[in-house]
Amino acid sequence: MQSLVFPSSVGTESPALVRYIFDAGEERPPLADMDRITKGIRPAGDAGTGGGVGSSIRPTQ
């Protein structure tokens, strides 16, 4: 498991936390997916987010 914490747009008392849990078996997703997911994180007020919170990203196949 890896964790990524960064400042929230609502202030220092509410940091944003993202946890990555990847299986270690042969069929695991590539670790580069962590970078892809991280690059896709946008502020909640971003027009492109659609207002959704807590959506899942499935492993690449």
PDB file of N, CA and C in Angstrom:
ATOM      1  N   MET A   1       0.850  -1.169   0.000  1.00  0.00           N
ATOM      2  CA  MET A   1       0.000   0.000   0.000  1.00  0.00           C
ATOM      3  C   MET A   1       0.896   1.233   0.000  1.00  0.00           C
ATOM      4  N   GLN A   2       0.506   2.207  -0.784  1.00  0.00           N
ATOM      5  CA  GLN A   2       1.177   3.500  -0.833  1.00  0.00           C
ATOM      6  C   GLN A   2       0.137   4.573  -0.534  1.00  0.00           C
ATOM      7  N   SER A   3       0.545   5.624   0.140  1.00  0.00           N
ATOM      8  CA  SER A   3      -0.348   6.736   0.429  1.00  0.00           C
ATOM      9  C   SER A   3       0.234   8.022  -0.131  1.00  0.00           C
ATOM     10  N   LEU A   4      -0.649   8.872  -0.626  1.00  0.00           N
ATOM     11  CA  LEU A   4      -0.276  10.182  -1.144  1.00  0.00           C
ATOM     12  C   LEU A   4      -1.142  11.201  -0.419  1.00  0.00           C
ATOM     13  N   VAL A   5      -0.507  12.167   0.225  1.00  0.00           N
ATOM     14  CA  VAL A   5      -1.231  13.204   0.952  1.00  0.00           C
ATOM     15  C   VAL A   5      -0.805  14.553   0.398  1.00  0.00           C
ATOM     16  N   PHE A   6      -1.794  15.395   0.131  1.00  0.00           N
ATOM     17  CA  PHE A   6      -1.486  16.730  -0.361  1.00  0.00           C
ATOM     18  C   PHE A   6      -2.508  17.712   0.190  1.00  0.00           C
ATOM     19  N   PRO A   7      -2.204  19.011   0.165  1.00  0.00           N
ATOM     20  CA  PRO A   7      -3.106  20.007   0.746  1.00  0.00           C
ATOM     21  C   PRO A   7      -4.473  20.001   0.059  1.00  0.00           C
ATOM     22  N   SER A   8      -5.488  20.222   0.852  1.00  0.00           N
ATOM     23  CA  SER A   8      -6.851  20.310   0.339  1.00  0.00           C
ATOM     24  C   SER A   8      -7.177  21.751  -0.023  1.00  0.00           C
ATOM     25  N   SER A   9      -8.134  21.918  -0.917  1.00  0.00           N
ATOM     26  CA  SER A   9      -8.563  23.264  -1.294  1.00  0.00           C
ATOM     27  C   SER A   9      -9.403  23.926  -0.206  1.00  0.00           C
ATOM     28  N   VAL A  10      -9.794  23.159   0.835  1.00  0.00           N
ATOM     29  CA  VAL A  10     -10.595  23.739   1.911  1.00  0.00           C
ATOM     30  C   VAL A  10      -9.765  24.135   3.122  1.00  0.00           C
ATOM     31  N   GLY A  11      -8.452  23.933   3.072  1.00  0.00           N
ATOM     32  CA  GLY A  11      -7.590  24.385   4.159  1.00  0.00           C
ATOM     33  C   GLY A  11      -6.686  23.305   4.704  1.00  0.00           C
ATOM     34  N   THR A  12      -5.806  23.713   5.616  1.00  0.00           N
ATOM     35  CA  THR A  12      -4.790  22.808   6.144  1.00  0.00           C
ATOM     36  C   THR A  12      -5.337  21.761   7.101  1.00  0.00           C
ATOM     37  N   GLU A  13      -6.527  21.952   7.620  1.00  0.00           N
ATOM     38  CA  GLU A  13      -7.110  20.988   8.553  1.00  0.00           C
ATOM     39  C   GLU A  13      -7.737  19.792   7.844  1.00  0.00           C
ATOM     40  N   SER A  14      -7.803  19.822   6.528  1.00  0.00           N
ATOM     41  CA  SER A  14      -8.451  18.751   5.758  1.00  0.00           C
ATOM     42  C   SER A  14      -7.578  18.300   4.596  1.00  0.00           C
ATOM     43  N   PRO A  15      -6.432  17.670   4.882  1.00  0.00           N
ATOM     44  CA  PRO A  15      -5.594  17.232   3.760  1.00  0.00           C
ATOM     45  C   PRO A  15      -6.308  16.147   2.944  1.00  0.00           C
ATOM     46  N   ALA A  16      -5.975  16.067   1.685  1.00  0.00           N
ATOM     47  CA  ALA A  16      -6.534  15.029   0.817  1.00  0.00           C
ATOM     48  C   ALA A  16      -5.607  13.820   0.878  1.00  0.00           C
ATOM     49  N   LEU A  17      -6.184  12.636   1.008  1.00  0.00           N
ATOM     50  CA  LEU A  17      -5.418  11.401   1.123  1.00  0.00           C
ATOM     51  C   LEU A  17      -5.875  10.434   0.050  1.00  0.00           C
ATOM     52  N   VAL A  18      -4.912   9.895  -0.679  1.00  0.00           N
ATOM     53  CA  VAL A  18      -5.195   8.871  -1.686  1.00  0.00           C
ATOM     54  C   VAL A  18      -4.375   7.659  -1.306  1.00  0.00           C
ATOM     55  N   ARG A  19      -5.022   6.491  -1.240  1.00  0.00           N
ATOM     56  CA  ARG A  19      -4.309   5.252  -0.927  1.00  0.00           C
ATOM     57  C   ARG A  19      -4.354   4.344  -2.141  1.00  0.00           C
ATOM     58  N   TYR A  20      -3.208   3.816  -2.492  1.00  0.00           N
ATOM     59  CA  TYR A  20      -3.078   2.889  -3.600  1.00  0.00           C
ATOM     60  C   TYR A  20      -2.805   1.505  -3.025  1.00  0.00           C
ATOM     61  N   ILE A  21      -3.595   0.544  -3.426  1.00  0.00           N
ATOM     62  CA  ILE A  21      -3.370  -0.835  -3.002  1.00  0.00           C
ATOM     63  C   ILE A  21      -3.298  -1.681  -4.267  1.00  0.00           C
ATOM     64  N   PHE A  22      -2.128  -2.223  -4.540  1.00  0.00           N
ATOM     65  CA  PHE A  22      -1.907  -3.031  -5.728  1.00  0.00           C
ATOM     66  C   PHE A  22      -1.559  -4.452  -5.305  1.00  0.00           C
ATOM     67  N   ASP A  23      -2.154  -5.440  -5.953  1.00  0.00           N
ATOM     68  CA  ASP A  23      -1.790  -6.829  -5.719  1.00  0.00           C
ATOM     69  C   ASP A  23      -0.355  -7.066  -6.176  1.00  0.00           C
ATOM     70  N   ALA A  24       0.283  -8.054  -5.574  1.00  0.00           N
ATOM     71  CA  ALA A  24       1.670  -8.340  -5.919  1.00  0.00           C
ATOM     72  C   ALA A  24       1.803  -9.534  -6.858  1.00  0.00           C
ATOM     73  N   GLY A  25       0.692 -10.127  -7.273  1.00  0.00           N
ATOM     74  CA  GLY A  25       0.735 -11.314  -8.124  1.00  0.00           C
ATOM     75  C   GLY A  25       1.114 -11.005  -9.561  1.00  0.00           C
ATOM     76  N   GLU A  26       1.164 -12.053 -10.364  1.00  0.00           N
ATOM     77  CA  GLU A  26       1.547 -11.914 -11.761  1.00  0.00           C
ATOM     78  C   GLU A  26       0.583 -11.055 -12.561  1.00  0.00           C
ATOM     79  N   GLU A  27      -0.686 -11.035 -12.186  1.00  0.00           N
ATOM     80  CA  GLU A  27      -1.693 -10.285 -12.934  1.00  0.00           C
ATOM     81  C   GLU A  27      -1.902  -8.877 -12.384  1.00  0.00           C
ATOM     82  N   ARG A  28      -0.971  -8.401 -11.602  1.00  0.00           N
ATOM     83  CA  ARG A  28      -1.106  -7.075 -11.004  1.00  0.00           C
ATOM     84  C   ARG A  28      -1.027  -5.994 -12.069  1.00  0.00           C
ATOM     85  N   PRO A  29      -1.647  -4.840 -11.788  1.00  0.00           N
ATOM     86  CA  PRO A  29      -1.524  -3.727 -12.730  1.00  0.00           C
ATOM     87  C   PRO A  29      -0.103  -3.163 -12.673  1.00  0.00           C
ATOM     88  N   PRO A  30       0.336  -2.503 -13.725  1.00  0.00           N
ATOM     89  CA  PRO A  30       1.684  -1.916 -13.704  1.00  0.00           C
ATOM     90  C   PRO A  30       1.759  -0.790 -12.675  1.00  0.00           C
ATOM     91  N   LEU A  31       2.903  -0.667 -12.032  1.00  0.00           N
ATOM     92  CA  LEU A  31       3.076   0.384 -11.032  1.00  0.00           C
ATOM     93  C   LEU A  31       2.948   1.772 -11.641  1.00  0.00           C
ATOM     94  N   ALA A  32       3.160   1.897 -12.941  1.00  0.00           N
ATOM     95  CA  ALA A  32       2.991   3.181 -13.616  1.00  0.00           C
ATOM     96  C   ALA A  32       1.552   3.686 -13.514  1.00  0.00           C
ATOM     97  N   ASP A  33       0.614   2.786 -13.203  1.00  0.00           N
ATOM     98  CA  ASP A  33      -0.776   3.217 -13.008  1.00  0.00           C
ATOM     99  C   ASP A  33      -0.899   4.194 -11.846  1.00  0.00           C
ATOM    100  N   MET A  34      -0.016   4.079 -10.843  1.00  0.00           N
ATOM    101  CA  MET A  34      -0.049   5.038  -9.731  1.00  0.00           C
ATOM    102  C   MET A  34       0.211   6.450 -10.246  1.00  0.00           C
ATOM    103  N   ASP A  35       1.169   6.592 -11.142  1.00  0.00           N
ATOM    104  CA  ASP A  35       1.461   7.906 -11.728  1.00  0.00           C
ATOM    105  C   ASP A  35       0.285   8.399 -12.559  1.00  0.00           C
ATOM    106  N   ARG A  36      -0.319   7.501 -13.327  1.00  0.00           N
ATOM    107  CA  ARG A  36      -1.460   7.865 -14.179  1.00  0.00           C
ATOM    108  C   ARG A  36      -2.627   8.340 -13.325  1.00  0.00           C
ATOM    109  N   ILE A  37      -2.899   7.637 -12.241  1.00  0.00           N
ATOM    110  CA  ILE A  37      -3.988   8.031 -11.336  1.00  0.00           C
ATOM    111  C   ILE A  37      -3.674   9.366 -10.688  1.00  0.00           C
ATOM    112  N   THR A  38      -2.437   9.525 -10.193  1.00  0.00           N
ATOM    113  CA  THR A  38      -2.036  10.764  -9.525  1.00  0.00           C
ATOM    114  C   THR A  38      -2.163  11.957 -10.459  1.00  0.00           C
ATOM    115  N   LYS A  39      -1.730  11.807 -11.699  1.00  0.00           N
ATOM    116  CA  LYS A  39      -1.821  12.906 -12.664  1.00  0.00           C
ATOM    117  C   LYS A  39      -3.270  13.273 -12.972  1.00  0.00           C
ATOM    118  N   GLY A  40      -4.188  12.343 -12.774  1.00  0.00           N
ATOM    119  CA  GLY A  40      -5.598  12.602 -13.050  1.00  0.00           C
ATOM    120  C   GLY A  40      -6.350  13.253 -11.906  1.00  0.00           C
ATOM    121  N   ILE A  41      -5.717  13.423 -10.751  1.00  0.00           N
ATOM    122  CA  ILE A  41      -6.378  14.043  -9.600  1.00  0.00           C
ATOM    123  C   ILE A  41      -6.492  15.541  -9.832  1.00  0.00           C
ATOM    124  N   ARG A  42      -7.712  16.053  -9.705  1.00  0.00           N
ATOM    125  CA  ARG A  42      -7.968  17.486  -9.900  1.00  0.00           C
ATOM    126  C   ARG A  42      -8.699  18.032  -8.688  1.00  0.00           C
ATOM    127  N   PRO A  43      -8.649  19.335  -8.474  1.00  0.00           N
ATOM    128  CA  PRO A  43      -9.389  19.946  -7.369  1.00  0.00           C
ATOM    129  C   PRO A  43     -10.894  19.689  -7.512  1.00  0.00           C
ATOM    130  N   ALA A  44     -11.594  19.607  -6.406  1.00  0.00           N
ATOM    131  CA  ALA A  44     -13.040  19.336  -6.420  1.00  0.00           C
ATOM    132  C   ALA A  44     -13.802  20.374  -7.218  1.00  0.00           C
ATOM    133  N   GLY A  45     -13.357  21.608  -7.256  1.00  0.00           N
ATOM    134  CA  GLY A  45     -14.053  22.656  -7.985  1.00  0.00           C
ATOM    135  C   GLY A  45     -13.746  22.693  -9.473  1.00  0.00           C
ATOM    136  N   ASP A  46     -12.865  21.831  -9.932  1.00  0.00           N
ATOM    137  CA  ASP A  46     -12.492  21.788 -11.349  1.00  0.00           C
ATOM    138  C   ASP A  46     -13.722  21.445 -12.186  1.00  0.00           C
ATOM    139  N   ALA A  47     -13.943  22.184 -13.250  1.00  0.00           N
ATOM    140  CA  ALA A  47     -15.124  21.973 -14.093  1.00  0.00           C
ATOM    141  C   ALA A  47     -15.166  20.573 -14.690  1.00  0.00           C
ATOM    142  N   GLY A  48     -14.026  19.926 -14.865  1.00  0.00           N
ATOM    143  CA  GLY A  48     -13.982  18.611 -15.479  1.00  0.00           C
ATOM    144  C   GLY A  48     -14.289  17.455 -14.543  1.00  0.00           C
ATOM    145  N   THR A  49     -14.476  17.712 -13.239  1.00  0.00           N
ATOM    146  CA  THR A  49     -14.702  16.619 -12.304  1.00  0.00           C
ATOM    147  C   THR A  49     -16.137  16.137 -12.298  1.00  0.00           C
ATOM    148  N   GLY A  50     -17.070  16.938 -12.709  1.00  0.00           N
ATOM    149  CA  GLY A  50     -18.466  16.525 -12.711  1.00  0.00           C
ATOM    150  C   GLY A  50     -19.062  16.442 -11.316  1.00  0.00           C
ATOM    151  N   GLY A  51     -18.324  16.884 -10.319  1.00  0.00           N
ATOM    152  CA  GLY A  51     -18.847  16.894  -8.955  1.00  0.00           C
ATOM    153  C   GLY A  51     -18.789  15.567  -8.231  1.00  0.00           C
ATOM    154  N   GLY A  52     -18.293  14.533  -8.883  1.00  0.00           N
ATOM    155  CA  GLY A  52     -18.234  13.219  -8.240  1.00  0.00           C
ATOM    156  C   GLY A  52     -17.148  13.145  -7.190  1.00  0.00           C
ATOM    157  N   VAL A  53     -17.380  12.317  -6.177  1.00  0.00           N
ATOM    158  CA  VAL A  53     -16.410  12.132  -5.107  1.00  0.00           C
ATOM    159  C   VAL A  53     -16.243  10.641  -4.860  1.00  0.00           C
ATOM    160  N   GLY A  54     -15.010  10.208  -4.667  1.00  0.00           N
ATOM    161  CA  GLY A  54     -14.758   8.826  -4.279  1.00  0.00           C
ATOM    162  C   GLY A  54     -14.937   7.800  -5.380  1.00  0.00           C
ATOM    163  N   SER A  55     -14.726   8.154  -6.607  1.00  0.00           N
ATOM    164  CA  SER A  55     -14.906   7.168  -7.666  1.00  0.00           C
ATOM    165  C   SER A  55     -13.709   6.231  -7.736  1.00  0.00           C
ATOM    166  N   SER A  56     -13.945   5.045  -8.210  1.00  0.00           N
ATOM    167  CA  SER A  56     -12.899   4.031  -8.326  1.00  0.00           C
ATOM    168  C   SER A  56     -12.286   4.039  -9.706  1.00  0.00           C
ATOM    169  N   ILE A  57     -11.040   3.696  -9.757  1.00  0.00           N
ATOM    170  CA  ILE A  57     -10.354   3.502 -11.028  1.00  0.00           C
ATOM    171  C   ILE A  57      -9.940   2.040 -11.066  1.00  0.00           C
ATOM    172  N   ARG A  58     -10.357   1.349 -12.057  1.00  0.00           N
ATOM    173  CA  ARG A  58     -10.065  -0.071 -12.176  1.00  0.00           C
ATOM    174  C   ARG A  58      -8.682  -0.265 -12.816  1.00  0.00           C
ATOM    175  N   PRO A  59      -8.047  -1.408 -12.519  1.00  0.00           N
ATOM    176  CA  PRO A  59      -6.737  -1.682 -13.115  1.00  0.00           C
ATOM    177  C   PRO A  59      -6.828  -1.789 -14.635  1.00  0.00           C
ATOM    178  N   THR A  60      -5.746  -1.465 -15.308  1.00  0.00           N
ATOM    179  CA  THR A  60      -5.687  -1.647 -16.756  1.00  0.00           C
ATOM    180  C   THR A  60      -5.548  -3.128 -17.054  1.00  0.00           C
ATOM    181  N   GLN A  61      -5.981  -3.528 -18.213  1.00  0.00           N
ATOM    182  CA  GLN A  61      -5.916  -4.958 -18.561  1.00  0.00           C
ATOM    183  C   GLN A  61      -5.004  -5.184 -19.719  1.00  0.00           C
TER     184      GLN A  61
END
